[in-house]
PDB file of N, CA, C and O in Angstrom:
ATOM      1  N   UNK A 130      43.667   9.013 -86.621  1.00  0.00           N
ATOM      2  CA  UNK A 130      45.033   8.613 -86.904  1.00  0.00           C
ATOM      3  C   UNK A 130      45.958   9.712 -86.408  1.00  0.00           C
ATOM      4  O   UNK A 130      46.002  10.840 -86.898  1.00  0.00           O
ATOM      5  N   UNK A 131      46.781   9.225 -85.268  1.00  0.00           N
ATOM      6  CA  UNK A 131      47.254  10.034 -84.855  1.00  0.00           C
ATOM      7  C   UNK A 131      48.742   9.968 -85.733  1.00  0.00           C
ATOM      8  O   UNK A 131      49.204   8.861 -86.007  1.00  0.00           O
ATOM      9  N   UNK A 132      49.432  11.182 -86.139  1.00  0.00           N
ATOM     10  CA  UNK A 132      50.927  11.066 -87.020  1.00  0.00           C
ATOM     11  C   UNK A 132      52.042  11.559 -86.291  1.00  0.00           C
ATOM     12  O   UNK A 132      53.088  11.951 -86.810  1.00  0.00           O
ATOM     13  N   UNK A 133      51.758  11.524 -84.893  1.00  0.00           N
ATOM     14  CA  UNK A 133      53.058  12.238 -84.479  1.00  0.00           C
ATOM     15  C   UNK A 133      54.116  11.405 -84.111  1.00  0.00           C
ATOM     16  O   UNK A 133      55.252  11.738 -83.773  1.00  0.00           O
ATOM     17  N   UNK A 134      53.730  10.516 -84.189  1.00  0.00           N
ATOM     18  CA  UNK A 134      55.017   9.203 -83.647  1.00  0.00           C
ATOM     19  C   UNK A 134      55.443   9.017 -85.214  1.00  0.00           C
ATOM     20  O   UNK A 134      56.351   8.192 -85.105  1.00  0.00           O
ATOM     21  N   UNK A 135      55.331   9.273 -86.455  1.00  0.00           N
ATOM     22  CA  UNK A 135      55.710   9.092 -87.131  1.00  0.00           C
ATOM     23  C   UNK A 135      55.982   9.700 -88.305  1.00  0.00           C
ATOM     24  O   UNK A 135      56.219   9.346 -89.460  1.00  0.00           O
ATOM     25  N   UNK A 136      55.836  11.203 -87.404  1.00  0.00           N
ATOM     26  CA  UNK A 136      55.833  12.447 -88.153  1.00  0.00           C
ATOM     27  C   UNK A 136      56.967  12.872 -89.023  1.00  0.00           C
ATOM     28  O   UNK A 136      56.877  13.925 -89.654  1.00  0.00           O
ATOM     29  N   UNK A 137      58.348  11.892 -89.120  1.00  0.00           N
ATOM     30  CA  UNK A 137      59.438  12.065 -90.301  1.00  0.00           C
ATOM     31  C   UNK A 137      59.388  10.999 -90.936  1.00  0.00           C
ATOM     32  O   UNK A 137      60.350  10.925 -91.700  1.00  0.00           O
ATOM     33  N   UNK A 138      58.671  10.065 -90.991  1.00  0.00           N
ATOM     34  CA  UNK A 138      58.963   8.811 -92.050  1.00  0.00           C
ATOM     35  C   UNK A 138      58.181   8.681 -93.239  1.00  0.00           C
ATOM     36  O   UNK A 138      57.213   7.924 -93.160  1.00  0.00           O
ATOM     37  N   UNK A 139      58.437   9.376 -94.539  1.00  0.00           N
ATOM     38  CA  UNK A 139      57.593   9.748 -95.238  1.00  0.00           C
ATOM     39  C   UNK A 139      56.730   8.657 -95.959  1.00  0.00           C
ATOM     40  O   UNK A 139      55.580   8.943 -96.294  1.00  0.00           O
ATOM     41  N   UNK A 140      57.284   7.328 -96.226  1.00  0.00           N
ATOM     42  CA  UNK A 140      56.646   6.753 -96.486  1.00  0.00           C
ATOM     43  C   UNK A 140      55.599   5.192 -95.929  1.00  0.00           C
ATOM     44  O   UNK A 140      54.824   4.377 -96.428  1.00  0.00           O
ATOM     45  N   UNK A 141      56.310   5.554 -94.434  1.00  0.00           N
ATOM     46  CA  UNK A 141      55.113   5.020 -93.260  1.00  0.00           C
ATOM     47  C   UNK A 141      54.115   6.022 -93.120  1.00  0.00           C
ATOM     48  O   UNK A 141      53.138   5.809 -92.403  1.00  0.00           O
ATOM     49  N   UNK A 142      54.255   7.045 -93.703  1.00  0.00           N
ATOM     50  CA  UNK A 142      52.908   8.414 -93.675  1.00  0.00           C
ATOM     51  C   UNK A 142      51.956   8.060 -94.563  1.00  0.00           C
ATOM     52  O   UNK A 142      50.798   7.928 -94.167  1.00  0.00           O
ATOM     53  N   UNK A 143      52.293   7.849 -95.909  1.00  0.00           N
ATOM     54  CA  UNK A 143      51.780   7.188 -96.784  1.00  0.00           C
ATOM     55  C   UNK A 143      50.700   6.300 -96.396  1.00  0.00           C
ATOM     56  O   UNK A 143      49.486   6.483 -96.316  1.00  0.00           O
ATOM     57  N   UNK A 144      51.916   4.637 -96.032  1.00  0.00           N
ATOM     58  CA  UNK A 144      50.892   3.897 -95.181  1.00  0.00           C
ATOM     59  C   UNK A 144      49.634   3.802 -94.427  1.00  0.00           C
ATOM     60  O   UNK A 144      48.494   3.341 -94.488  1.00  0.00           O
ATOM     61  N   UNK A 145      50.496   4.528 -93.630  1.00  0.00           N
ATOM     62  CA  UNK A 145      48.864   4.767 -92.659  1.00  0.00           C
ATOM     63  C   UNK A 145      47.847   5.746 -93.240  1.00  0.00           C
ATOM     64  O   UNK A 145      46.697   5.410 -92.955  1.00  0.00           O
ATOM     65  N   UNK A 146      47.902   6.471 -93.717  1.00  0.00           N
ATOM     66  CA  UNK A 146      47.250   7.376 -94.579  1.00  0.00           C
ATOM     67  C   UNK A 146      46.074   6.380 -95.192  1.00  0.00           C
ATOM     68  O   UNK A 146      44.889   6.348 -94.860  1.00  0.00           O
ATOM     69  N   UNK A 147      46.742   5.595 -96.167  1.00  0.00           N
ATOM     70  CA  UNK A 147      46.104   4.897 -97.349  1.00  0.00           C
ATOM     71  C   UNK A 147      45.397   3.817 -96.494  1.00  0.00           C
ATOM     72  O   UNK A 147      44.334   3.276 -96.797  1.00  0.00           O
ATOM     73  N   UNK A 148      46.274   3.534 -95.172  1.00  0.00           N
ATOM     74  CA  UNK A 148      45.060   2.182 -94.125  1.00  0.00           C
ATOM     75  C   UNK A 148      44.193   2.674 -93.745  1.00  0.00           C
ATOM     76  O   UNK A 148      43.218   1.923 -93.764  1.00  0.00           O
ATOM     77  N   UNK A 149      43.941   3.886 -93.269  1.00  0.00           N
ATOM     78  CA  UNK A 149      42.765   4.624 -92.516  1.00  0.00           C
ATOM     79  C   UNK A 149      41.754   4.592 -93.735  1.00  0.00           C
ATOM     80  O   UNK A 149      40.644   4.073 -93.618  1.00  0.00           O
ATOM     81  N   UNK A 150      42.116   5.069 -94.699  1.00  0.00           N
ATOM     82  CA  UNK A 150      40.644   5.614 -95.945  1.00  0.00           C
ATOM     83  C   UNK A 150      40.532   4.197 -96.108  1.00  0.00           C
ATOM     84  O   UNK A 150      39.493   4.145 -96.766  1.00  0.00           O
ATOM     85  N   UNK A 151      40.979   2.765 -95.918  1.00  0.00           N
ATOM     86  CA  UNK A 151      40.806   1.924 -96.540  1.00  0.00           C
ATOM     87  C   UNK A 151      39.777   1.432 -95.397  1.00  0.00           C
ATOM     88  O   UNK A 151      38.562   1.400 -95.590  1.00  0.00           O
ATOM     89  N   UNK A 152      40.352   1.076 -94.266  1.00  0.00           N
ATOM     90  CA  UNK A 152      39.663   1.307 -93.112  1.00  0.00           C
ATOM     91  C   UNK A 152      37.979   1.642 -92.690  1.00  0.00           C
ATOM     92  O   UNK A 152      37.007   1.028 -92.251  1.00  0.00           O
ATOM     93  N   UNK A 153      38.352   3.061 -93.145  1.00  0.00           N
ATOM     94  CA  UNK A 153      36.765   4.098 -93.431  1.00  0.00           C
ATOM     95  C   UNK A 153      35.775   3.194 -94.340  1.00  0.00           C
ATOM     96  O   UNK A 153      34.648   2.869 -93.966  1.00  0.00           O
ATOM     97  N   UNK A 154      36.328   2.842 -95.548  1.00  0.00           N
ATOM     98  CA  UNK A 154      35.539   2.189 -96.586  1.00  0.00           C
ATOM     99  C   UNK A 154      34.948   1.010 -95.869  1.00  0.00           C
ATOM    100  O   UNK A 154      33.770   0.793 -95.589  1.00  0.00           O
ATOM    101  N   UNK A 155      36.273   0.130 -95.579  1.00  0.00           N
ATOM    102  CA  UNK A 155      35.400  -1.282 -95.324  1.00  0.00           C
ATOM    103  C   UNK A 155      34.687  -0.995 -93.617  1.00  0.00           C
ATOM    104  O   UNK A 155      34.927  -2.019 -92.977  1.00  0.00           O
ATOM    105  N   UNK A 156      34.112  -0.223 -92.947  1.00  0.00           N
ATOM    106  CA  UNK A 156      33.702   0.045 -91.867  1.00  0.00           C
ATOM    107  C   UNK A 156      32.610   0.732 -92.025  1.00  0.00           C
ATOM    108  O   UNK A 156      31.676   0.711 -91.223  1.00  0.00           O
ATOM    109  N   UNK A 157      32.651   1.590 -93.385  1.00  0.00           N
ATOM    110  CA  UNK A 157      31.776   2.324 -93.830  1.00  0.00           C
ATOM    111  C   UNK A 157      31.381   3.884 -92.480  1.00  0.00           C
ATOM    112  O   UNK A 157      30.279   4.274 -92.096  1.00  0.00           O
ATOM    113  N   UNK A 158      32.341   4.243 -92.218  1.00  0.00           N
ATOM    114  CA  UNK A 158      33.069   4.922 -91.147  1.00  0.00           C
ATOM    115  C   UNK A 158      31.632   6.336 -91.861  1.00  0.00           C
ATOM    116  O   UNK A 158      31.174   6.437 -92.999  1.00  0.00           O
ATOM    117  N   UNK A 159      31.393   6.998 -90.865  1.00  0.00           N
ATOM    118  CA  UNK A 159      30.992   8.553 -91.343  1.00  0.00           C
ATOM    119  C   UNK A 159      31.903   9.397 -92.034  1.00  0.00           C
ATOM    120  O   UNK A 159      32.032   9.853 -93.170  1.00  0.00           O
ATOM    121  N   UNK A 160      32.716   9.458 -90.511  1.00  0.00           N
ATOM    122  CA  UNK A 160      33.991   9.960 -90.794  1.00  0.00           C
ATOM    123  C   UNK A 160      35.663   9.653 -90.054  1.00  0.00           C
ATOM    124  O   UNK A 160      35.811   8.613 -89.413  1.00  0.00           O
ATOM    125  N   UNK A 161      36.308  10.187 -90.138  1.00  0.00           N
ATOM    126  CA  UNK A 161      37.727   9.823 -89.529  1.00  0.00           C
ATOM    127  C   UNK A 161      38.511  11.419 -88.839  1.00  0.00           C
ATOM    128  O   UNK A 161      38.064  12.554 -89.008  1.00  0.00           O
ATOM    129  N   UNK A 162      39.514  11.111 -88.213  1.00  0.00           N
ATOM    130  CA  UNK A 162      40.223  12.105 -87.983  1.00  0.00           C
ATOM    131  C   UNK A 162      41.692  11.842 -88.350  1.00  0.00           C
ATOM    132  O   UNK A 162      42.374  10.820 -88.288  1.00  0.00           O
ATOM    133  N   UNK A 163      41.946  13.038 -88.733  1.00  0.00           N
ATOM    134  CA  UNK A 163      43.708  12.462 -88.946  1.00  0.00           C
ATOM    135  C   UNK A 163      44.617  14.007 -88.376  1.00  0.00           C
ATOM    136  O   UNK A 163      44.666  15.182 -88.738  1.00  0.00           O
ATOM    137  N   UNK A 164      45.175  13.246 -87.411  1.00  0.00           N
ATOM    138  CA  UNK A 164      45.934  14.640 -86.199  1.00  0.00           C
ATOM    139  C   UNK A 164      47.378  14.542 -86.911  1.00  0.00           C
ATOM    140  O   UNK A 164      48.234  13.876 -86.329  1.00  0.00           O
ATOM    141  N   UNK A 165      47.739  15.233 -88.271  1.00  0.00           N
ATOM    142  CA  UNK A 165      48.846  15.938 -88.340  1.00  0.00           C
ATOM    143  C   UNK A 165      49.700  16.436 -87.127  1.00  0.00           C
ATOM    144  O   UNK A 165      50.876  16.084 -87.030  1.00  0.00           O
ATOM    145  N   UNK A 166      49.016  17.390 -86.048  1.00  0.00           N
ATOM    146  CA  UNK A 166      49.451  18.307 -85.207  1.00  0.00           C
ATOM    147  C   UNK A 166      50.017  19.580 -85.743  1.00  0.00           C
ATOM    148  O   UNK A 166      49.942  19.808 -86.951  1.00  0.00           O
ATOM    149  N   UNK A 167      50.491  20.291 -85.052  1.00  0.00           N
ATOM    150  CA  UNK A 167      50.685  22.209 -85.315  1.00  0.00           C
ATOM    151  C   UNK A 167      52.121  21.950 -85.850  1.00  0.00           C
ATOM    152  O   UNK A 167      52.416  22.583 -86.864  1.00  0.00           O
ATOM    153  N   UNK A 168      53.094  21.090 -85.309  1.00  0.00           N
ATOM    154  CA  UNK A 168      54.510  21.889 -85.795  1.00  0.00           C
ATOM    155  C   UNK A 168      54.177  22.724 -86.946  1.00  0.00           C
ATOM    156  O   UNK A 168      53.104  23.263 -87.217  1.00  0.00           O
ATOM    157  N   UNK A 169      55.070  22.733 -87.450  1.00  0.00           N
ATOM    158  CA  UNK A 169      55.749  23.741 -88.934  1.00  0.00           C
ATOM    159  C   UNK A 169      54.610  23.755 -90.013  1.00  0.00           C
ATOM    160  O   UNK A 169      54.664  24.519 -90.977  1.00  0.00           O
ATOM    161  N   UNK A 170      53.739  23.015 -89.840  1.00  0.00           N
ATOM    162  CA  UNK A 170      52.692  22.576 -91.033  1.00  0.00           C
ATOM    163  C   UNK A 170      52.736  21.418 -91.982  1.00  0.00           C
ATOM    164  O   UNK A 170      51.966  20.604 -92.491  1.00  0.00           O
ATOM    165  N   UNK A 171      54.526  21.867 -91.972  1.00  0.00           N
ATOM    166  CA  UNK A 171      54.708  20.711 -93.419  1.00  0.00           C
ATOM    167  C   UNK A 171      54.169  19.213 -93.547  1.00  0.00           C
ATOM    168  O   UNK A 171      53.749  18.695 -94.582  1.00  0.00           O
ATOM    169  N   UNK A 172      54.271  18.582 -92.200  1.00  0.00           N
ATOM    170  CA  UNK A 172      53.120  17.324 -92.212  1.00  0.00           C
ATOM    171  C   UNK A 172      51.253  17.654 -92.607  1.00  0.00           C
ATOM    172  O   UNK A 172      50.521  16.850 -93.184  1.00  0.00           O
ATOM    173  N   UNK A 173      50.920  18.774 -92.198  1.00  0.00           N
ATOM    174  CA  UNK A 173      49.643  18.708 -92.355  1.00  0.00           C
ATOM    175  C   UNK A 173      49.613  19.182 -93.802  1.00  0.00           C
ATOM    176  O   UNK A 173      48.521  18.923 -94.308  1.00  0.00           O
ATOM    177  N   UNK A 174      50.567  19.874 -94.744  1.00  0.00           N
ATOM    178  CA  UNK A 174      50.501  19.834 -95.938  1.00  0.00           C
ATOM    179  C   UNK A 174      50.827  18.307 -96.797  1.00  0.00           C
ATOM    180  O   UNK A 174      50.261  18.207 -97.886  1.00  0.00           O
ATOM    181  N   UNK A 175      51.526  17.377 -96.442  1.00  0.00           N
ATOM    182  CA  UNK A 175      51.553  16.325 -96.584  1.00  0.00           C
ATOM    183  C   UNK A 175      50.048  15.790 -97.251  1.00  0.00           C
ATOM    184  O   UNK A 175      49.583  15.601 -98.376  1.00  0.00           O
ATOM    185  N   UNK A 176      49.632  15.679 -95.926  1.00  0.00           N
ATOM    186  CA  UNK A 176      48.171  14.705 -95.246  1.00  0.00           C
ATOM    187  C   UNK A 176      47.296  15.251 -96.782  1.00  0.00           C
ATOM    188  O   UNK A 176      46.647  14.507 -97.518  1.00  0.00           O
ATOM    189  N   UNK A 177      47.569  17.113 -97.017  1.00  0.00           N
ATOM    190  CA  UNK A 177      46.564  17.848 -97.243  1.00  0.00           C
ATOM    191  C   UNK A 177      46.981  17.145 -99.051  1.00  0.00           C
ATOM    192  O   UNK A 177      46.061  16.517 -99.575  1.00  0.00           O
ATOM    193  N   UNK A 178      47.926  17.249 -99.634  1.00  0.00           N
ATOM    194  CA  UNK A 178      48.836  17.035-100.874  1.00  0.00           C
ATOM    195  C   UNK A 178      47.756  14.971-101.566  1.00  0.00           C
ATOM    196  O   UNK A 178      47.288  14.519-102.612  1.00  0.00           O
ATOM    197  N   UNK A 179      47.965  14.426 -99.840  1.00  0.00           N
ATOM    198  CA  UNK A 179      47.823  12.906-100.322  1.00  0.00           C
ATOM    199  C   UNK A 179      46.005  12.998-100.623  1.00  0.00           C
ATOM    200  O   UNK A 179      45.355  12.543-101.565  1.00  0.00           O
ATOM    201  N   UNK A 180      45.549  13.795 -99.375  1.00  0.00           N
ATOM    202  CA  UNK A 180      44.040  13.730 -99.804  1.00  0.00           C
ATOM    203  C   UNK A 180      43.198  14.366-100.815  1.00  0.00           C
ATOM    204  O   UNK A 180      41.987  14.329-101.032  1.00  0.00           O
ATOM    205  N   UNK A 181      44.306  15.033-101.441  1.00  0.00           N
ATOM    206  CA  UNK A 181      43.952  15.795-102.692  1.00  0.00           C
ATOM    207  C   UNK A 181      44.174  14.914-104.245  1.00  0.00           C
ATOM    208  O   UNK A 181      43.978  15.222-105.420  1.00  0.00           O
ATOM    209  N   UNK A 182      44.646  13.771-103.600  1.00  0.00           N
ATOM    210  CA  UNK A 182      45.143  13.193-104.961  1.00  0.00           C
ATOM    211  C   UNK A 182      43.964  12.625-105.514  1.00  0.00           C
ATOM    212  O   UNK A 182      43.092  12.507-104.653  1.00  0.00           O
ATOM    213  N   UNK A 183      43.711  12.331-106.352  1.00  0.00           N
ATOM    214  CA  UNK A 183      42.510  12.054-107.644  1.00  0.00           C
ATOM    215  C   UNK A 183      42.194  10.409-107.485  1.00  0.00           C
ATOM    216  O   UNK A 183      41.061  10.006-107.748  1.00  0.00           O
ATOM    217  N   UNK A 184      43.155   9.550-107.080  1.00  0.00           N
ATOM    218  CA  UNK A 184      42.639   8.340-106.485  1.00  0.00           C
ATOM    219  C   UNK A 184      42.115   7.993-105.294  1.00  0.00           C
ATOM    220  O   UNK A 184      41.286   7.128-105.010  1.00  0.00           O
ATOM    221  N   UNK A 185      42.870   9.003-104.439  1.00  0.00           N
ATOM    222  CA  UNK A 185      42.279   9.305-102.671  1.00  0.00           C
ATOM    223  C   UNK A 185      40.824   9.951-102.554  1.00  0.00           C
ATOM    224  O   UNK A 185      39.866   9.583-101.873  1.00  0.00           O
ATOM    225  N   UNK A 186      40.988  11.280-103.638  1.00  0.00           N
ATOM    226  CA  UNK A 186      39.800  12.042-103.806  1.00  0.00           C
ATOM    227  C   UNK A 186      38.619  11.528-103.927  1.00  0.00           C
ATOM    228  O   UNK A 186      37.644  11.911-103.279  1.00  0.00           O
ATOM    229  N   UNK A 187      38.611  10.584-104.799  1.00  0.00           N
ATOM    230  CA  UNK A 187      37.263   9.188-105.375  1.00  0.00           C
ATOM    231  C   UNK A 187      36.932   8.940-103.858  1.00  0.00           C
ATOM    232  O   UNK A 187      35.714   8.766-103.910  1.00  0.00           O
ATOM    233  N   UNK A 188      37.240   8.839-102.731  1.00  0.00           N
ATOM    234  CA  UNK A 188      36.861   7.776-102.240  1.00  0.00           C
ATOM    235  C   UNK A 188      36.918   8.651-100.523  1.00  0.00           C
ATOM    236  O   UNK A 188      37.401   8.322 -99.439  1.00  0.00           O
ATOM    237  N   UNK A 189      36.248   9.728-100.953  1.00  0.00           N
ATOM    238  CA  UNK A 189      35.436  10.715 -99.613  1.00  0.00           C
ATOM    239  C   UNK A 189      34.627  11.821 -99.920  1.00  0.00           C
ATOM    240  O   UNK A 189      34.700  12.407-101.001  1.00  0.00           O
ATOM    241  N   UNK A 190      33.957  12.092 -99.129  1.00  0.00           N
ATOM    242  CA  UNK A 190      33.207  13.294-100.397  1.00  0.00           C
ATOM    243  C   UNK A 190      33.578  14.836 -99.789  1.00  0.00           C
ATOM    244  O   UNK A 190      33.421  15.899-100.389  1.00  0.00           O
ATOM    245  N   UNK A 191      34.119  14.639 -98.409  1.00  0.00           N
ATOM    246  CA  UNK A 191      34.532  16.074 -98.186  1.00  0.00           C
ATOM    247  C   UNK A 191      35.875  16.384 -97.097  1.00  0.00           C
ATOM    248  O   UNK A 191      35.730  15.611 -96.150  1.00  0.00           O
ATOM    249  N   UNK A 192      36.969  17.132 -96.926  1.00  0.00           N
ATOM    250  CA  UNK A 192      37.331  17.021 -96.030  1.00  0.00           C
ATOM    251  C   UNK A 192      37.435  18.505 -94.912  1.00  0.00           C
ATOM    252  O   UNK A 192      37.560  19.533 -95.577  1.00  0.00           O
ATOM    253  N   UNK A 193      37.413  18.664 -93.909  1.00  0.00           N
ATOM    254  CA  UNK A 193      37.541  20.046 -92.970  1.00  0.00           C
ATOM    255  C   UNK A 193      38.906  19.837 -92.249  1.00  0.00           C
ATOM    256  O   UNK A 193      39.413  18.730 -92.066  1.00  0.00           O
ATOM    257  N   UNK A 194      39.466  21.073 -91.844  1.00  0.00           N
ATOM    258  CA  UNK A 194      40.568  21.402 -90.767  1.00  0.00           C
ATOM    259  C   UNK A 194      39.759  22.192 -89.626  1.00  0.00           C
ATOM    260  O   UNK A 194      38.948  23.111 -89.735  1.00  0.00           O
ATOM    261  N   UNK A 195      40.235  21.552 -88.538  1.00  0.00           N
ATOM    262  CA  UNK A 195      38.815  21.841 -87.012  1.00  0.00           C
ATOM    263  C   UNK A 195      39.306  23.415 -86.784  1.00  0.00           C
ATOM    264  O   UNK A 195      40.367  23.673 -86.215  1.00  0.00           O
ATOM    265  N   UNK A 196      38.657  24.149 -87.154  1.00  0.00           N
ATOM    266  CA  UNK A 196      38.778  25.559 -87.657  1.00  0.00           C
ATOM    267  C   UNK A 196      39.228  26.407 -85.502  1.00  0.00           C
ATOM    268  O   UNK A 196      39.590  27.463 -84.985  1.00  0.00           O
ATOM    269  N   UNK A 197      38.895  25.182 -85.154  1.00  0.00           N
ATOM    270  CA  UNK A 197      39.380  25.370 -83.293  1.00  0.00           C
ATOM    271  C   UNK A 197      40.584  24.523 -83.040  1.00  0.00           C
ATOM    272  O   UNK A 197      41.239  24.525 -81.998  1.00  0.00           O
ATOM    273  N   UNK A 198      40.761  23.952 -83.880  1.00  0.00           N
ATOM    274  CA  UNK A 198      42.171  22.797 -83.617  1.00  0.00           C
ATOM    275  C   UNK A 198      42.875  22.502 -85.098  1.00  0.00           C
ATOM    276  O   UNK A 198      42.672  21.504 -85.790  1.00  0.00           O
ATOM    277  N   UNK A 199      43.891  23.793 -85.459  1.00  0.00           N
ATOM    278  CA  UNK A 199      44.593  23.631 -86.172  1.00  0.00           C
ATOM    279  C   UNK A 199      45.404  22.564 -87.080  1.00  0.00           C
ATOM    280  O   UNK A 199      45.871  22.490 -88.216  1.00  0.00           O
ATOM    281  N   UNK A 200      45.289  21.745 -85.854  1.00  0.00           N
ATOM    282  CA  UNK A 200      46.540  20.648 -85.728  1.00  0.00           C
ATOM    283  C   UNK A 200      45.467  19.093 -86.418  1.00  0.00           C
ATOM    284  O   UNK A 200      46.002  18.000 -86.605  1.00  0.00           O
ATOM    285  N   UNK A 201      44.030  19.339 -86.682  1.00  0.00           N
ATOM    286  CA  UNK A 201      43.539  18.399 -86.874  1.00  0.00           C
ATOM    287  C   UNK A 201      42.328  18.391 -87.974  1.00  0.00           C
ATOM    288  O   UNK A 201      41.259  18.958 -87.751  1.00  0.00           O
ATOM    289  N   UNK A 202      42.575  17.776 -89.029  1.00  0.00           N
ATOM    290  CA  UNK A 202      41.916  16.840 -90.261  1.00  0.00           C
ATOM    291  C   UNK A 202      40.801  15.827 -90.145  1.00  0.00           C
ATOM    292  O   UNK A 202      40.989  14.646 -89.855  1.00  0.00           O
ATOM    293  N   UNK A 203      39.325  16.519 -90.456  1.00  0.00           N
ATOM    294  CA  UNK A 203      38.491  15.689 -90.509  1.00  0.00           C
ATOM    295  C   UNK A 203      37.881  15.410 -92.085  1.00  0.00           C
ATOM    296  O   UNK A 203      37.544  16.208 -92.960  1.00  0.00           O
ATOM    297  N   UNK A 204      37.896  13.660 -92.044  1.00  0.00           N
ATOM    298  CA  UNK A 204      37.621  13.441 -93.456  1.00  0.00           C
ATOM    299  C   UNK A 204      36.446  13.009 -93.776  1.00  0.00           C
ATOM    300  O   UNK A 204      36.601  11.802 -93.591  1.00  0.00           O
ATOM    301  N   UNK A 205      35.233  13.159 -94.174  1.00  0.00           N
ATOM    302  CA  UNK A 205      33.777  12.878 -94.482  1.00  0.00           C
ATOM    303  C   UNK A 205      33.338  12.048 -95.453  1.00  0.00           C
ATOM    304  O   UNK A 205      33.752  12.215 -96.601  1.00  0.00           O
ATOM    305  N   UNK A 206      32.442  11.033 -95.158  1.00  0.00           N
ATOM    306  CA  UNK A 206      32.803  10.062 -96.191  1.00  0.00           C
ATOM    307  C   UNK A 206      30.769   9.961 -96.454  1.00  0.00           C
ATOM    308  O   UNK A 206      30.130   9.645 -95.450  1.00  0.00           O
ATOM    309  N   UNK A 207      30.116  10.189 -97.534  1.00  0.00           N
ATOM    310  CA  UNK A 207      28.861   9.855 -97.608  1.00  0.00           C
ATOM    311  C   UNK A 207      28.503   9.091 -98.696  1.00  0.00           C
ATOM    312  O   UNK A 207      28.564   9.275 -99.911  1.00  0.00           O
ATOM    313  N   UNK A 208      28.121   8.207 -98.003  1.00  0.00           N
ATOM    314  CA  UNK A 208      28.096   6.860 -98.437  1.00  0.00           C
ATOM    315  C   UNK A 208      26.782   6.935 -99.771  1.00  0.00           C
ATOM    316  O   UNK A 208      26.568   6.030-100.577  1.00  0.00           O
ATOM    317  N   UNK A 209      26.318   7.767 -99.725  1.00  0.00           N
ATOM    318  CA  UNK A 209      24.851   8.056-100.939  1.00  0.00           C
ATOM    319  C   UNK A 209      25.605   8.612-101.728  1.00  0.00           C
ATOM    320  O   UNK A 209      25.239   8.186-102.823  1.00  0.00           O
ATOM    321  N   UNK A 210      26.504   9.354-101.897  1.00  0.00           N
ATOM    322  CA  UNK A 210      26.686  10.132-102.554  1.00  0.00           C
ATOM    323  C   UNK A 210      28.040   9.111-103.532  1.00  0.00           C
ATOM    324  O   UNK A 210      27.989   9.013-104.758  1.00  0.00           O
ATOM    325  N   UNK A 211      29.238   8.399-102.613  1.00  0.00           N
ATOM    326  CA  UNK A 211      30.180   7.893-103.063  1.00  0.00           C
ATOM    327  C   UNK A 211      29.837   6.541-104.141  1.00  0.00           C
ATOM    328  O   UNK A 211      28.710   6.058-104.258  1.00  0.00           O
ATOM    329  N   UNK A 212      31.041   6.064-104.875  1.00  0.00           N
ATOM    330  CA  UNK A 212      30.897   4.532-105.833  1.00  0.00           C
ATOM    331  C   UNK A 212      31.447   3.919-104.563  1.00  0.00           C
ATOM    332  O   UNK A 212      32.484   4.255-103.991  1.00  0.00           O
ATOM    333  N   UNK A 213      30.739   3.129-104.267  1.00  0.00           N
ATOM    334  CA  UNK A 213      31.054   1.970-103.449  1.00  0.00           C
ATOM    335  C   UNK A 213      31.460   0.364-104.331  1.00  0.00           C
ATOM    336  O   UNK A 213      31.733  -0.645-103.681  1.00  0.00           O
TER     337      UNK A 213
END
């Protein structure tokens, strides 16, 4: 999920946010990517704020920042481990 085309609309961020993990589930996805990008951060604190939330949280079991690409959010989803 790329966010840069929609990197000020806070609650089309939301959106797509909540379509991708929904997405992941019914696809049963490994994993996903979600490209905040570098500006200022404040979007990738966003991304970081929504995937921390306790209803989002339920429903991945891990997430990484590509420790070579700042600008990008990988979310891990294991399916043994999760309530499906």
């Amino acid at each position: 999920l790329d966010l840069h085309p929609i990197f000020n609309k806070g609650e089309a961020i939301d959106i797509e946010l909540n379509k991708i993990i929904n997405d992941a589930w019914a696809k049963k996805l490994d994993y996903i990517e979600i490209i905040p990008g570098k500006g200022s951060g404040q979007l990738k604190e966003k991304v970081l704020r929504f995937l921390n939330r306790k209803d989002i949280r339920q429903k991945y079991s891990r997430y990484e920042v590509d420790n070579k690409n700042f600008g990008m959010i990988f979310v891990h989803f294991n399916w043994n481990k999760l309530k499906k």
